[in-house]
Amino acid sequence: MSDPVDDKQPAAGGVVLVVEDDEAIKGVVTRSLAHHGYTVIEARSAPDAFDTLDSATVDVLVVDIHLSGPLTGLDLLRQLPVRAPHARAIIVTAFASKDTAIEALRLGAFDYLEKPFRVPDLVAKVGAALEDLRAELDRGALAEKHNALFETIAGIVWFATDGGRFKRINRSGAALLGYQPEQLLEQAHEVLLPSETTDPAVHWAFKERRTGSRATRGQRVEVRTASGATKLFDVYSSGVRVPGLAPNIAASRSLGTVGFAVDVTEQVRERAAAEAERVRLELELRQSELAAATGRVVRGVAHEINNPLAYIGANLRFLQEQLADLAARSPGAPVAELVDVVRETAGGADRIRDLVADLALFSRSDPEPRAAVHIGDVLEPALKIAANEIRHRARVIREIDDVPPVQGSASRLGQVFLHVIMNAAEAIPPGHADQNVIRVRTSSAPSGDVVVEVIDTGEGMPPEVCARVFEPFFTTKPQGYGTGLGLSLCHAIVTSHGGTIVVDSAVGRGTTVRVTLPRATATPASIVAPVPALPAAGARRGRILIVDDEEVIGTALRRLLASEHDVIATTAGAQALELLRQGERFDVILCDLMMPNMNGLELGAELELSYPDQAKGLVFITGGTLAAPIAADEPLGCVPRVAKPFDIPALRTLIRSLVG
């Protein structure tokens, strides 16, 4: 043994246990290792070494193979995996044999040193043993980090055999599915798939053999959780192979599949919600455009109908009164049948008037302000419009109870119920009206909400159709007979009112559509202004000015009102102003809102400015559909209005109240 000190060896650190029964050798080894920066602990025998290992952390052992006592260095080696599993052992002996060296290495010795040895060789071997230990500890720490990452990564990471059986799966991934990893080990991948999964690409994603760009990338898979629910994952997987001697994949050996799956359930749900919102907005836009176009047509037609209806109604009323007067003055005059003819004609005109009013209600496209609405005031017009479609198919049973008003838009709700009632009619084949019923029922829910049910005895729908009735563009009608937008728009309208709409149907049992709407918090305003009481007999005769660009309307009104008042009719606002400039004064000015050159609002503004006393008797006449609404807080917003065709008794009462 020589060179006890080598100043060129760098200090290495670490704890070295020297197990040697020869005091001289032990002293040299201890001093040499201490000089190189090691912490050295000494032991004379294996039992002494065991005591040290039980109480201290040792990095490297330098062990003489022949020790005093019954236990040898090899016996000490046999205990190291239990007492110091990470320590490195260097065996030292003066009686070297090949078998002894092999046995020592088999028992886990790091290296072997023969006596006599050079101290630099010993120091070098101890340094190598310490570096090996540190490398192993670094690898262990890295493995722990990798394992921690594997177990906690946000997704499912797995390794499966060629047959698709899980050999390892991370804990966080298993937890996503409601499992412990142990529950999935050795299970076939099908345990995670719904039983109806038949797509080969889905199964292949768990048994992928290809690598590189040809491997599975982003395969969408529906995965079944432990609870039976399903989630959506995007799967990325690749084959794992051991290279063979030949430089091609055929010569390599497959170890299985490694895969990673990302939970995209919420992402898909959010995208679906965004798409549904986009479709909803598109539907609203289409509905708005369709309603606007339809509304323009309906309002235009209604205006053209209302104008002639105005003078037809006025003339019929005048004719009725004249015939009644003739019958009173000449009891024998043959006027009874003429009275009946006029009454029947007036009834027909009233039906046209009501139909136009109902169409105007349902064709509104402007954002009508929400207000308290009596549901019966919406259902009755809808039933009247649908009457022709219903009459050959079913009887209508009205169970429209007196329920609280709802908060909403009368026109929008009218569109909903008209569509639902028309659907009920179309579900019943024509020809057996006496055998079928459409029942319209209203009631109050325990919560105070208002419930409207439309129940038909039609053909009904199977569950798969019933489940999709509110989907946009879904229709069972032949091409060209339906857009599939009706019920989806109804659903959107009802939902926007804070309500719900549900469909209950079965083949052969008919269909029930149930609409629930929140009750209003305010009392609905009266649709028709209260009619002032008739004045006492002997009321004074007033002066009335009629301003309407259709001369025939002015003529009809003048003829009708002449028995009570002095009436002048003009066809332009400029003519009316000229009469006022000439000193004419009137108790009432009946002025059409829609006129060329100067409309009713412009004439009203001029009256407010130049003839405020005359503005007090201003009454607007409107076709009821084309004139823009005037808010109560706007100029002229409080001016009374009468709609064409006229309600003659109400018009007369209004005029009497203004004449005084």
CSV table of C-alpha atoms in Angstrom, one decimal, residues 7 201 238 271 326 331 354 503 572 580 594 660:
chain,number,residue,atom,x,y,z
A,7,ASP,CA,-3.1,16.1,-3.6
A,201,ALA,CA,-61.1,4.5,-36.0
A,238,SER,CA,-48.8,6.1,-31.2
A,271,ARG,CA,-69.1,25.5,-29.1
A,326,LEU,CA,-138.7,55.8,-43.7
A,331,PRO,CA,-145.4,52.1,-41.9
A,354,ASP,CA,-112.3,42.5,-37.7
A,503,VAL,CA,-95.0,19.4,-26.5
A,572,ALA,CA,-106.2,68.6,-48.0
A,580,LEU,CA,-109.3,78.9,-40.5
A,594,MET,CA,-101.8,59.7,-43.9
A,660,GLY,CA,-120.0,69.7,-25.3
